[in-house]
Short mmCIF file of C-alpha atoms in Angstrom, two decimals:
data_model
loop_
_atom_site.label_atom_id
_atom_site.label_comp_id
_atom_site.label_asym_id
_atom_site.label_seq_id
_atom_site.Cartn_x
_atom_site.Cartn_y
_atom_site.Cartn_z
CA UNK A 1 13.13 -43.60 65.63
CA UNK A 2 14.52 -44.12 69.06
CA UNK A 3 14.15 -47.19 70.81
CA UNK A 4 13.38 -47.74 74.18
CA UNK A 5 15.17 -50.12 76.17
CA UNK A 6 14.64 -48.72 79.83
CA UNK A 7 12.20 -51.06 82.06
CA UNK A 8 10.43 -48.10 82.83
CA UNK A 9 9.24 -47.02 79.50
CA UNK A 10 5.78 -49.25 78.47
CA UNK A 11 4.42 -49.58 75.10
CA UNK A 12 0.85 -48.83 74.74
CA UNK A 13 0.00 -50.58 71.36
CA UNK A 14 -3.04 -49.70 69.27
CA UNK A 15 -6.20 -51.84 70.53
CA UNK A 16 -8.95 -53.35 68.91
CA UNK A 17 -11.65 -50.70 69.72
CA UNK A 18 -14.22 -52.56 67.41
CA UNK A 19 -14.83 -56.59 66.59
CA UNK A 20 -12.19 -57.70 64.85
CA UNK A 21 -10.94 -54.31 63.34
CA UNK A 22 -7.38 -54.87 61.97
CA UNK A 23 -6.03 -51.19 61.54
CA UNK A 24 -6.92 -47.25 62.37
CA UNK A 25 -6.42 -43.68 61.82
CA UNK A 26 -4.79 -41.78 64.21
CA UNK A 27 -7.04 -38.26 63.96
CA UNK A 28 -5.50 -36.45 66.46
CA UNK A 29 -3.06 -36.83 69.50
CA UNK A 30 -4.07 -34.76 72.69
CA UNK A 31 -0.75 -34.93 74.68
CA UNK A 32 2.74 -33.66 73.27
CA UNK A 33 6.53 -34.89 74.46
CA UNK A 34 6.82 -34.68 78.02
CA UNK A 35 3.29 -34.12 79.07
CA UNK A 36 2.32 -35.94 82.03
CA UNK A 37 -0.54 -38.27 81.61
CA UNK A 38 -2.69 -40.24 84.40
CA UNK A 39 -4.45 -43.78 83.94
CA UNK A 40 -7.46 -43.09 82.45
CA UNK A 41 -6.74 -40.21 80.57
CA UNK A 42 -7.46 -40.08 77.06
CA UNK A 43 -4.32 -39.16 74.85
CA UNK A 44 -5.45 -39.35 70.52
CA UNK A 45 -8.41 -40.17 69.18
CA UNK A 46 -8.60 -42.90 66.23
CA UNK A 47 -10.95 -43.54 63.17
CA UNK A 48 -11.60 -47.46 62.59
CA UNK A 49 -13.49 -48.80 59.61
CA UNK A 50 -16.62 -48.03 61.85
CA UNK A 51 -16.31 -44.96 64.45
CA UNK A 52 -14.14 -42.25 65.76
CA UNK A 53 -12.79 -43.71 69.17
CA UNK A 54 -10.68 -41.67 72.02
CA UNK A 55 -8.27 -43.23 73.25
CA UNK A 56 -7.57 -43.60 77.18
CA UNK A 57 -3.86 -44.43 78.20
CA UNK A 58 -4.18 -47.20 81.02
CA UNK A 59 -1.38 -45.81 83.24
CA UNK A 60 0.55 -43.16 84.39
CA UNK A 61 3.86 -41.47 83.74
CA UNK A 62 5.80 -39.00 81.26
CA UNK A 63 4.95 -39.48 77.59
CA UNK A 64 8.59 -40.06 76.12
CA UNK A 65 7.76 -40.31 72.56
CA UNK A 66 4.83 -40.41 69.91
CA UNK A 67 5.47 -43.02 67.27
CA UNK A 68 3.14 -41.81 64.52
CA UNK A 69 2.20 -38.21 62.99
CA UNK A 70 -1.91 -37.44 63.07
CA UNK A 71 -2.98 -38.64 59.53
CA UNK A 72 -0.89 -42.20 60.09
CA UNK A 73 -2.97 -45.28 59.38
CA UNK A 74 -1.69 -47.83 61.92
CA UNK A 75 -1.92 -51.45 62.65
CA UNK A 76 -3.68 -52.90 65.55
CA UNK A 77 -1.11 -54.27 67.80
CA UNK A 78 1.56 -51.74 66.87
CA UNK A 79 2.80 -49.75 69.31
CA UNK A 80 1.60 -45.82 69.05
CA UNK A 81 2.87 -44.03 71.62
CA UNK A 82 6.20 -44.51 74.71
CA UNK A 83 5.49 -43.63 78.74
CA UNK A 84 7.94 -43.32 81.40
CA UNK A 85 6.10 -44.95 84.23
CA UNK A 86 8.40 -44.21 86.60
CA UNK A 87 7.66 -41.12 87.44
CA UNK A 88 9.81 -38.55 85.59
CA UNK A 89 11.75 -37.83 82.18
CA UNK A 90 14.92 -40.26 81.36
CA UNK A 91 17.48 -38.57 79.27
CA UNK A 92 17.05 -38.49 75.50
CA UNK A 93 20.28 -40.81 74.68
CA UNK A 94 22.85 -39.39 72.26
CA UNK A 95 23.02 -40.94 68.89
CA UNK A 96 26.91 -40.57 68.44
CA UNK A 97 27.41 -42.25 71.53
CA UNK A 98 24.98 -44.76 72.45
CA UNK A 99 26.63 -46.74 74.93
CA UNK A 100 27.54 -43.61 76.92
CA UNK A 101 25.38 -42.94 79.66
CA UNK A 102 23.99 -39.63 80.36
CA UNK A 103 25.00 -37.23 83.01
CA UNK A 104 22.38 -36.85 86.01
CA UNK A 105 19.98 -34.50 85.79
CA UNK A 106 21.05 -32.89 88.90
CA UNK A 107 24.42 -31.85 87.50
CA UNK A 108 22.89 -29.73 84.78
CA UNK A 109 24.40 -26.23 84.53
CA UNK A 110 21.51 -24.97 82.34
CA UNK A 111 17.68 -25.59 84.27
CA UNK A 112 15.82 -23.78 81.70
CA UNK A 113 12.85 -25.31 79.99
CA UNK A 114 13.45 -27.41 76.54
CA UNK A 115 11.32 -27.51 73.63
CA UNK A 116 9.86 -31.53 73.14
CA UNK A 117 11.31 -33.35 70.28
CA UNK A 118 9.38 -36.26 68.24
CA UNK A 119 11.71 -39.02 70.52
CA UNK A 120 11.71 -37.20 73.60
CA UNK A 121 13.39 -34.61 75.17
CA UNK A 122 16.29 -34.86 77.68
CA UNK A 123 18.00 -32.24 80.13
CA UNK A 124 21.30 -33.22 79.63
CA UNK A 125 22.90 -30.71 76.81
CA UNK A 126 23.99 -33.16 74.34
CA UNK A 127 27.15 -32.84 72.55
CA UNK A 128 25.54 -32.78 69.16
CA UNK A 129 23.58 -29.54 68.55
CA UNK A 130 20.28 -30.24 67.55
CA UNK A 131 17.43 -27.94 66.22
CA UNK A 132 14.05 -27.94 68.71
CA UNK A 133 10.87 -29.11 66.76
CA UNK A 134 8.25 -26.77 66.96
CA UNK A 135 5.35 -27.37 69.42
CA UNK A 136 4.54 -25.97 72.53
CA UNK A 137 6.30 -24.97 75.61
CA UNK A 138 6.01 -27.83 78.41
CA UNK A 139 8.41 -26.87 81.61
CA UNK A 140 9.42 -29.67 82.83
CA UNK A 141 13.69 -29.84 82.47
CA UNK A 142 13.66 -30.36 85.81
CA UNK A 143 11.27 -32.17 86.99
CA UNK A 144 13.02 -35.57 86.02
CA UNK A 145 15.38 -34.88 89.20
CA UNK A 146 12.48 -34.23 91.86
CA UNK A 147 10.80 -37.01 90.20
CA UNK A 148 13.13 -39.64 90.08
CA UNK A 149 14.54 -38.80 93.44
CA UNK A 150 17.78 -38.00 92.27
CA UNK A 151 18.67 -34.63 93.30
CA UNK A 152 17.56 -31.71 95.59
CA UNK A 153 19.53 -29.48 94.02
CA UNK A 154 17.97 -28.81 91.17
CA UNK A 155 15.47 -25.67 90.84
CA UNK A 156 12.32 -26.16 91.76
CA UNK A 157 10.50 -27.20 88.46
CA UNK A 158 7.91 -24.94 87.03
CA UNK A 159 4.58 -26.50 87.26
CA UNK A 160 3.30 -28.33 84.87
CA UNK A 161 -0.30 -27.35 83.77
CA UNK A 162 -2.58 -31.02 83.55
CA UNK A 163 -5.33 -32.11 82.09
CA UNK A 164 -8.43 -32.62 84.84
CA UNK A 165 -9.34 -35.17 85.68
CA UNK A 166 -12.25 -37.60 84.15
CA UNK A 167 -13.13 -40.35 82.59
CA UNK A 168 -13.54 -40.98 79.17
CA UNK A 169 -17.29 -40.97 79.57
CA UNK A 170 -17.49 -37.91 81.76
CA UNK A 171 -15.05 -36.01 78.91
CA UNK A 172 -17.16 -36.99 76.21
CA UNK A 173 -20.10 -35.55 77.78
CA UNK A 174 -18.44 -32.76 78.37
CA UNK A 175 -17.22 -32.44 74.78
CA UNK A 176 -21.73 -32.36 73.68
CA UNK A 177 -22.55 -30.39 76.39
CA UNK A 178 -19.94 -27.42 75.30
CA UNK A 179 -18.28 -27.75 78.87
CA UNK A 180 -14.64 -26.76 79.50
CA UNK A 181 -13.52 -28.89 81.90
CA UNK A 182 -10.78 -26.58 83.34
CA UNK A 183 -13.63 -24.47 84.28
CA UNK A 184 -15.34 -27.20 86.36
CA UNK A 185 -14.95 -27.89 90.12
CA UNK A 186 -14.67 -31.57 90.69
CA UNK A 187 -16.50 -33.31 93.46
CA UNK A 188 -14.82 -36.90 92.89
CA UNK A 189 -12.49 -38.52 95.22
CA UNK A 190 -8.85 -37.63 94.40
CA UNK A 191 -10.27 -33.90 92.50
CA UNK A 192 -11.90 -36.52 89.67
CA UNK A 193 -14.72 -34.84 87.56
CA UNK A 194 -18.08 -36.63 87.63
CA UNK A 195 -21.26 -36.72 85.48
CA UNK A 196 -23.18 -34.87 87.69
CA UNK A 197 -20.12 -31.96 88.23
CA UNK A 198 -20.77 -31.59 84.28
CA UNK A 199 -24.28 -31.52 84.32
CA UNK A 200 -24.12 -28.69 86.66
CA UNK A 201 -21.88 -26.32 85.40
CA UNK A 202 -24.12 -26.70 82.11
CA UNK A 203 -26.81 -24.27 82.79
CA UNK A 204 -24.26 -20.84 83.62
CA UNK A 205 -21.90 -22.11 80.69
CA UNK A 206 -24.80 -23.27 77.94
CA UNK A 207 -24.66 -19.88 76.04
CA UNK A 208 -21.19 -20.32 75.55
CA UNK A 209 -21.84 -23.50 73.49
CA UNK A 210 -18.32 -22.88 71.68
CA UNK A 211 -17.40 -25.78 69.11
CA UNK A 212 -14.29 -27.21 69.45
CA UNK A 213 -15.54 -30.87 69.34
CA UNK A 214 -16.78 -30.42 65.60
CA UNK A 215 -13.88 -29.29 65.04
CA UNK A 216 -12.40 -32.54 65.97
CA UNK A 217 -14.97 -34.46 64.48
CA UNK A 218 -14.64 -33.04 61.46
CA UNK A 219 -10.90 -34.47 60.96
CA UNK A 220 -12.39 -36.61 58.20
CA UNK A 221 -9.31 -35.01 56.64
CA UNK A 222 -8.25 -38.06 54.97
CA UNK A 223 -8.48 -35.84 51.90
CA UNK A 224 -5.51 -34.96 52.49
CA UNK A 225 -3.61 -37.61 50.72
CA UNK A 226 -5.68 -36.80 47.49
CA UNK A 227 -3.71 -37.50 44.57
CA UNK A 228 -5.25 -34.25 41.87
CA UNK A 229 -4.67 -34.21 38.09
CA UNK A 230 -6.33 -31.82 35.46
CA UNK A 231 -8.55 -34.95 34.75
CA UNK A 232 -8.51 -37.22 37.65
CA UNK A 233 -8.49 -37.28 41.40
CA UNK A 234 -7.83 -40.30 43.48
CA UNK A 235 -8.74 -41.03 47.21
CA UNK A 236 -7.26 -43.02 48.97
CA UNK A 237 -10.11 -45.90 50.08
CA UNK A 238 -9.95 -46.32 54.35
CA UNK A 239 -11.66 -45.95 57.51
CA UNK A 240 -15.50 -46.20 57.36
CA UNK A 241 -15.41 -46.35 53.36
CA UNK A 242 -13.22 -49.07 53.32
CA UNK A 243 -15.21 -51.12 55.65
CA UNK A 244 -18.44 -50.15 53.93
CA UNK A 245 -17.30 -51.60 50.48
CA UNK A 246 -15.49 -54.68 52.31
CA UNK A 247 -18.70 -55.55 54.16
CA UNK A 248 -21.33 -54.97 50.81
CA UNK A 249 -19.34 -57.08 48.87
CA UNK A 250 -19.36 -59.98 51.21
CA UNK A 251 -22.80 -59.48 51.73
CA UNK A 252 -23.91 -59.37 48.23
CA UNK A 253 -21.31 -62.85 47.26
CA UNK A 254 -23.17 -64.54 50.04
CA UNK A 255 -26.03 -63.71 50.89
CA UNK A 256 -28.45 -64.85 48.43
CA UNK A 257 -30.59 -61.31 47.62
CA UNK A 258 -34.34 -61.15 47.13
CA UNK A 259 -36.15 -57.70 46.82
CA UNK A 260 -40.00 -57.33 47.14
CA UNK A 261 -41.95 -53.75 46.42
CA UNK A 262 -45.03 -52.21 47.42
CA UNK A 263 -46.41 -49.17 46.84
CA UNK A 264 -48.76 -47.77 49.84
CA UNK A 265 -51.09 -45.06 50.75
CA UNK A 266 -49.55 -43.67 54.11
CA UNK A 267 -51.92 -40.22 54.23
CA UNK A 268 -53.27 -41.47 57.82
CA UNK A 269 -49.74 -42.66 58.73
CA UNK A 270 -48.96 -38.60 57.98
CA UNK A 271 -52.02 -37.47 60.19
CA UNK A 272 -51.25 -39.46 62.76
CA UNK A 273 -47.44 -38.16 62.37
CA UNK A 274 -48.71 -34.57 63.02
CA UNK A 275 -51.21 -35.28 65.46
CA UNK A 276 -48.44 -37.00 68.02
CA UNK A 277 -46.00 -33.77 67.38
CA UNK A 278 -48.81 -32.06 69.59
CA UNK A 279 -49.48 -34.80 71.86
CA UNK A 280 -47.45 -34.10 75.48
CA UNK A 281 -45.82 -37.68 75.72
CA UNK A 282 -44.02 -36.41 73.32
CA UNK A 283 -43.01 -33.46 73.84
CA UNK A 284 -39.44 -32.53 72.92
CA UNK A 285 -39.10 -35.69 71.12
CA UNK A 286 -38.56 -35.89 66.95
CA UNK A 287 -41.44 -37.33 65.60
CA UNK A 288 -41.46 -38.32 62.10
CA UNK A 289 -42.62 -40.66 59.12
CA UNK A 290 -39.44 -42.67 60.13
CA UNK A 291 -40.81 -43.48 63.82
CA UNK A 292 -44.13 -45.08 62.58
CA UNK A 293 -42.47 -46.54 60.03
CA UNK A 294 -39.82 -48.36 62.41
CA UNK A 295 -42.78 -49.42 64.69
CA UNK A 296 -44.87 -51.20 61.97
CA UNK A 297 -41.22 -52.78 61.24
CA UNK A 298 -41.31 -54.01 64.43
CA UNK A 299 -44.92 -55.16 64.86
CA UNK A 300 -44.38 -56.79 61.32
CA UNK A 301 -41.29 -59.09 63.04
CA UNK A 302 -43.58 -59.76 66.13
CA UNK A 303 -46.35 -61.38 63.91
CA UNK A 304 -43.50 -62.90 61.76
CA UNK A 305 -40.91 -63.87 63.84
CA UNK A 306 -38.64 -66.11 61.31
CA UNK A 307 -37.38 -63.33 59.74
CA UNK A 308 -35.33 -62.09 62.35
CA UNK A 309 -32.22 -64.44 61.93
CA UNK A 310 -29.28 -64.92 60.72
CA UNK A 311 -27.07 -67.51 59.15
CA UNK A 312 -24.25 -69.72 61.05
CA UNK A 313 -22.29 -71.01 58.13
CA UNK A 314 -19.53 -72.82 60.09
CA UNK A 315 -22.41 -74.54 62.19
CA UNK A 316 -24.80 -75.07 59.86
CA UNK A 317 -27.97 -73.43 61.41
CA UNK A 318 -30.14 -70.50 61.06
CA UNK A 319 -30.02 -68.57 64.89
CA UNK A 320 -33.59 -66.95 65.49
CA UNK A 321 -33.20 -63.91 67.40
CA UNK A 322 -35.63 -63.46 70.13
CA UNK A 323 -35.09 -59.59 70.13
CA UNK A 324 -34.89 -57.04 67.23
CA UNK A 325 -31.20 -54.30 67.00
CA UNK A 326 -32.80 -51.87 65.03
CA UNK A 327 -30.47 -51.11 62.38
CA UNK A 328 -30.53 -47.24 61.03
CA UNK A 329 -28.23 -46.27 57.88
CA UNK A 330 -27.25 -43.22 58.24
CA UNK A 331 -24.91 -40.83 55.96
CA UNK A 332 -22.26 -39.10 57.83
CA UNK A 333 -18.98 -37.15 56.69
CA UNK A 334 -17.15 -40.52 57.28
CA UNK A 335 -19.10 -42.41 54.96
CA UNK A 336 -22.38 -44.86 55.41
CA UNK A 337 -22.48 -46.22 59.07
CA UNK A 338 -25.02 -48.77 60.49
CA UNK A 339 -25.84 -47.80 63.89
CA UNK A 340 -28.61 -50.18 66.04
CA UNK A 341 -30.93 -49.49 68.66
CA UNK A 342 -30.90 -52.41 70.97
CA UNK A 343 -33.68 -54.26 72.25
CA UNK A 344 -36.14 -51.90 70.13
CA UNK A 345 -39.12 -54.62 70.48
CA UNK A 346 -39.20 -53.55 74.02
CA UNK A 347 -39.64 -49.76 73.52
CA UNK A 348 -42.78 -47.88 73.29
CA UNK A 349 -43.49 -45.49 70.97
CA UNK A 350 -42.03 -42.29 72.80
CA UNK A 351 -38.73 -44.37 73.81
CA UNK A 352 -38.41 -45.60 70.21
CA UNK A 353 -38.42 -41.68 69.10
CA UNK A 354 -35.80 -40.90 72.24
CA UNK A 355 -33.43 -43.55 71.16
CA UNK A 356 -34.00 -42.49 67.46
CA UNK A 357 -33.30 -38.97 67.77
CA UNK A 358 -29.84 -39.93 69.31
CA UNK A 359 -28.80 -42.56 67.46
CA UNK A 360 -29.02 -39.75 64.61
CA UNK A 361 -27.71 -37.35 66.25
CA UNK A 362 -25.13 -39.43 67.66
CA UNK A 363 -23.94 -40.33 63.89
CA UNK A 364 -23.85 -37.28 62.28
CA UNK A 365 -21.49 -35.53 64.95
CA UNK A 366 -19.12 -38.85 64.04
CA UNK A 367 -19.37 -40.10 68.13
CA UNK A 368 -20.87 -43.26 67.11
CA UNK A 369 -19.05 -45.88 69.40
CA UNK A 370 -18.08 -49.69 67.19
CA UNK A 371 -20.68 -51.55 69.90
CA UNK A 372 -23.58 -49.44 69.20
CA UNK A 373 -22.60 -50.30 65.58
CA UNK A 374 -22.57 -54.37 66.63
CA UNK A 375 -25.29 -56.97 66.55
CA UNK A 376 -27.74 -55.64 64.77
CA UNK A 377 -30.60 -57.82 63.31
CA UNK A 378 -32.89 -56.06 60.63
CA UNK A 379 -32.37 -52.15 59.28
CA UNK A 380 -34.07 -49.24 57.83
CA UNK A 381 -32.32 -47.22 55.19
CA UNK A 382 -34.44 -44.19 54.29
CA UNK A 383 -33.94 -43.16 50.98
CA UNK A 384 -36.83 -41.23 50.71
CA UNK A 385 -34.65 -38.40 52.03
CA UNK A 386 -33.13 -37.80 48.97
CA UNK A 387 -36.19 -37.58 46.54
CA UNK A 388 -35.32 -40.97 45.60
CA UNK A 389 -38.47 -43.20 45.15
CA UNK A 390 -36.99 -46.72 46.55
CA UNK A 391 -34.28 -48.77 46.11
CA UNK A 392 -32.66 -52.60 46.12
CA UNK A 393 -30.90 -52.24 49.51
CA UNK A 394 -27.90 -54.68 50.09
CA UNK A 395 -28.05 -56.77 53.17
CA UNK A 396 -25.75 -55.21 56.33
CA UNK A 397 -23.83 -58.30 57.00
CA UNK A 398 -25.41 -60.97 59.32
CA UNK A 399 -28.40 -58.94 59.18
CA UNK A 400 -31.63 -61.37 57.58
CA UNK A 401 -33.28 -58.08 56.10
CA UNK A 402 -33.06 -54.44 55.06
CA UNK A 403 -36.03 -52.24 54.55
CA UNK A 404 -36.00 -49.11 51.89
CA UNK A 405 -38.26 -46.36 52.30
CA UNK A 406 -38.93 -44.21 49.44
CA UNK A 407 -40.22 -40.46 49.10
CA UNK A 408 -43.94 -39.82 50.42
CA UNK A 409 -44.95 -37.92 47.33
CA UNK A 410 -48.74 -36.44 47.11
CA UNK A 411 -50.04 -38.25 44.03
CA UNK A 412 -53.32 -39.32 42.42
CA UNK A 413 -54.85 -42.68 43.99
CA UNK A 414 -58.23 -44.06 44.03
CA UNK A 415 -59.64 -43.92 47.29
CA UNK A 416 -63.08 -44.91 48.43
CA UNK A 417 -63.80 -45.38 44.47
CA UNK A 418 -62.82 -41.82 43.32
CA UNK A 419 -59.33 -40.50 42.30
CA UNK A 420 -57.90 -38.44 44.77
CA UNK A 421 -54.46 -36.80 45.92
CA UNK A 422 -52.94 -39.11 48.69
CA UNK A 423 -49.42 -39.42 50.05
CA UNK A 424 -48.00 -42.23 48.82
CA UNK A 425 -44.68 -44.27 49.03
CA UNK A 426 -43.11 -47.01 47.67
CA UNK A 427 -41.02 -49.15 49.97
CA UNK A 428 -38.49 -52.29 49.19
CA UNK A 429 -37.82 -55.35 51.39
CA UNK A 430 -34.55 -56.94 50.58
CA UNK A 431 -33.94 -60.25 52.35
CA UNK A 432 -31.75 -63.57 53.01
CA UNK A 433 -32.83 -66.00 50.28
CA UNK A 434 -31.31 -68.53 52.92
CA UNK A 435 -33.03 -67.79 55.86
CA UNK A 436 -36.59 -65.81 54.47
CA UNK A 437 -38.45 -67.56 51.99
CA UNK A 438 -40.79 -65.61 49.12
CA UNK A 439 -44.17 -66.24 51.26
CA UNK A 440 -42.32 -65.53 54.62
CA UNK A 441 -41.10 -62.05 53.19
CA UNK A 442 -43.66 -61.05 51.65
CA UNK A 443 -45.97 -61.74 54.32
CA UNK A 444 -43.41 -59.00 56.19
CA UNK A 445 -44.01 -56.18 53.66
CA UNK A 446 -47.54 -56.66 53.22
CA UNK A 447 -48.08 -55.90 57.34
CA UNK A 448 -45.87 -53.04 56.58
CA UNK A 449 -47.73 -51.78 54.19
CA UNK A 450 -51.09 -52.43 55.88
CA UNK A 451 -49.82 -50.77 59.03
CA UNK A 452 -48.69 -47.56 56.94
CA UNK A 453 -52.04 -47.64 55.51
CA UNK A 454 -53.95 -48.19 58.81
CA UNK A 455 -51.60 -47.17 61.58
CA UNK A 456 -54.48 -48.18 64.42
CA UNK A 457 -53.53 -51.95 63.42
CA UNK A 458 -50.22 -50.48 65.49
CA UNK A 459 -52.56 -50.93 68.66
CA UNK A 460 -55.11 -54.06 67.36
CA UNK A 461 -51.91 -55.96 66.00
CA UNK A 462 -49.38 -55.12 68.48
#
């Protein structure tokens, strides 16, 4: 690997995108050898131990060399990619002759284009034949000289075809809505793309929803390093799965587990489910089992207000939490991620079921940023999805409880003194031993369960 000594050339090292994440993937580099990049501009995306996370570079300048191959599990800290910041292309230096400097770009005899190499690419024809790497085409031999000042006798360069212009935000949102932003006519100072220049080239180019972000999102191709046998296959344990088994087993070596049961009748909680589907406040929202089921969570924490907290070992004190980060598990290619919705105590019913619907969808596409996966307080893992009756959920760490809903399954019950089919479910508290006592729990499931039962206590009890 070459190393770069000029003053120009800056290191961008690989940040801490989450809390305290110590490595990540690199998934895929957007920029080649000798591209030109702008402040702001988003060069490789990474997978930590909790999201995939773009990557903007925070200046501008010539990108001189890319110091790990997509696939690469890197430090945080460690440099990942080299930028000439000053404005053009140096020379790639020869490695039989170090100390000898490089003629000037201006004296080259031979203009025409070069491939880019993994260290950089120079214009200078180096003694020492050496074979181009295969990538593509970026024509800028020349440009070093115009660049750099250094000569006006070199041929014009041919241009150089850039990425446009936007923020990280604005290309994200273009990434959901489909939106090719070479197609879209900025409106930003300086030719910058905004929000609202996506938003409106949305409605010509929505049929032409083509896919190139899942494609991206779907590099969960650390399968790659599988290790096969006729009998045996081994994965190599990172990113999100990593975490995931880190984090349960320090929750479940400190956190003192308790798990409660009950077993409910939620037939009007399933009326009242189909009922709001046709009611207009809520129209083109999801509604489901899962949003009632989050509210009575919610209601339950209001009228018992101990339970969300959470432990401060160094200090020595239980910290009540005076708002509820509803915690969602959700199962994504990656692996089992914990996203929150913040401040759901606040939300009514129809802005619980907006901020629901994304947070899903959000996960499952793998766009789940680390700080909507931060500072959660209590969570819902539905289990019921999979047939399963319930469950002893583990604790997400710091969290003071975890609630496991089971399969609604239609099933004999006595009702009104006769035995009669009713939709039932089972669900499963699990909570801090530390922090939630047996009566302070179980007072938690049983207003669960009575609100499941009798979903107008949502209004009398609220």
């Amino acid at each position: 690997m070459t190393t770069m000594t000029e003053a120009s050339v800056r290191e961008f090292k690989m940040p801490d995108v989450g809390e305290g994440l110590t490595e990540a993937e690199i998934l895929k580099w957007y920029v080649q050898v000798g591209d030109t990049v702008t402040d702001g501009q988003v060069v490789c995306e990474v997978e930590t131990a909790k999201a995939a996370v773009e990557l903007p570079i925070p200046y501008d300048g010539v990108v001189r060399e890319l110091r790990f191959a997509e696939g690469t599990t890197v430090d945080v800290g460690t440099s990942i990619i080299a930028v000439d910041v000053s404005g053009g292309a140096a020379p790639e230096p020869a490695p039989a002759a170090p100390a000898e400097p490089a003629p000037a770009p201006a004296e080259e005899a031979e203009p025409q284009g070069r491939t880019p190499v993994l260290v950089g690419y120079g214009v200078a024809a180096s003694s020492t034949k050496r074979r181009p790497r295969k990538g593509p085409e970026v024509a800028v031999a020349a440009a070093p000289a115009e660049l750099n000042g250094h000569g006006a006798a070199a041929p014009a360069p041919a241009p150089v075809k850039e990425r446009p212009l936007a923020k990280p935000p604005v290309r994200k949102l273009a990434k959901d809505l489909g939106v090719d932003l070479a197609l879209v006519t900025p409106s930003g100072p300086d030719g910058i793309i905004t929000r609202e220049d996506v938003h409106a080239a949305v409605a010509p180019a929505e049929p032409v929803v083509e896919a190139p972000v899942p494609a991206q999102a779907a590099a969960p191709a650390p399968a790659v390093a599988v290790q096969d046998s006729a009998r045996e296959t081994r994965i190599p344990v990172k990113g999100v799965r990593k975490a995931t088994a880190q984090a349960m087993i320090g929750s479940a070596f400190t956190a003192p587990h308790v798990t409660e049961f009950v077993t409910v009748d939620v037939t009007r909680t399933m009326k009242l489910v189909e009922e709001l589907k046709q009611d207009k406040e809520f129209q083109g929202l999801r509604v489901n089992p899962l949003l009632l089921i989050a509210k009575a969570l919610l209601v339950a924490i209001k009228r018992n207000p101990e339970v969300n907290a959470s432990w401060d070992e160094a200090a020595q004190e239980i910290v009540l939490k005076h708002y509820v980060n509803l915690g969602i598990a959700a199962a994504t290619p990656r692996g089992l991620i914990v996203p929150n919705i913040k401040d759901a105590q606040d939300k009514t019913l129809p802005q619980l079921s907006a901020a629901l619907g994304e947070l899903v969808t959000t996960a499952r596409e793998g766009k789940t940023s680390p700080a909507a996966m931060q500072g959660g307080t209590v969570t819902i893992t539905n289990v019921g999805v999979f047939g399963v009756d319930t469950g002893t959920p583990i604790l997400n760490p710091g969290e003071s409880a975890i609630l496991a809903v089971g399969a609604i399954k239609l099933q004999p019950w006595v009702h009104k003194g006769k035995v009669k089919p009713r939709q039932v479910t089972t669900l499963a508290l699990s909570f801090d031993h530390r922090l939630v006592d047996g009566e302070l729990g179980s007072k938690v499931l049983a207003d669960i369960a009575a609100i499941l039962e009798q979903p107008k206590r949502l209004i009398s009890w609220a």
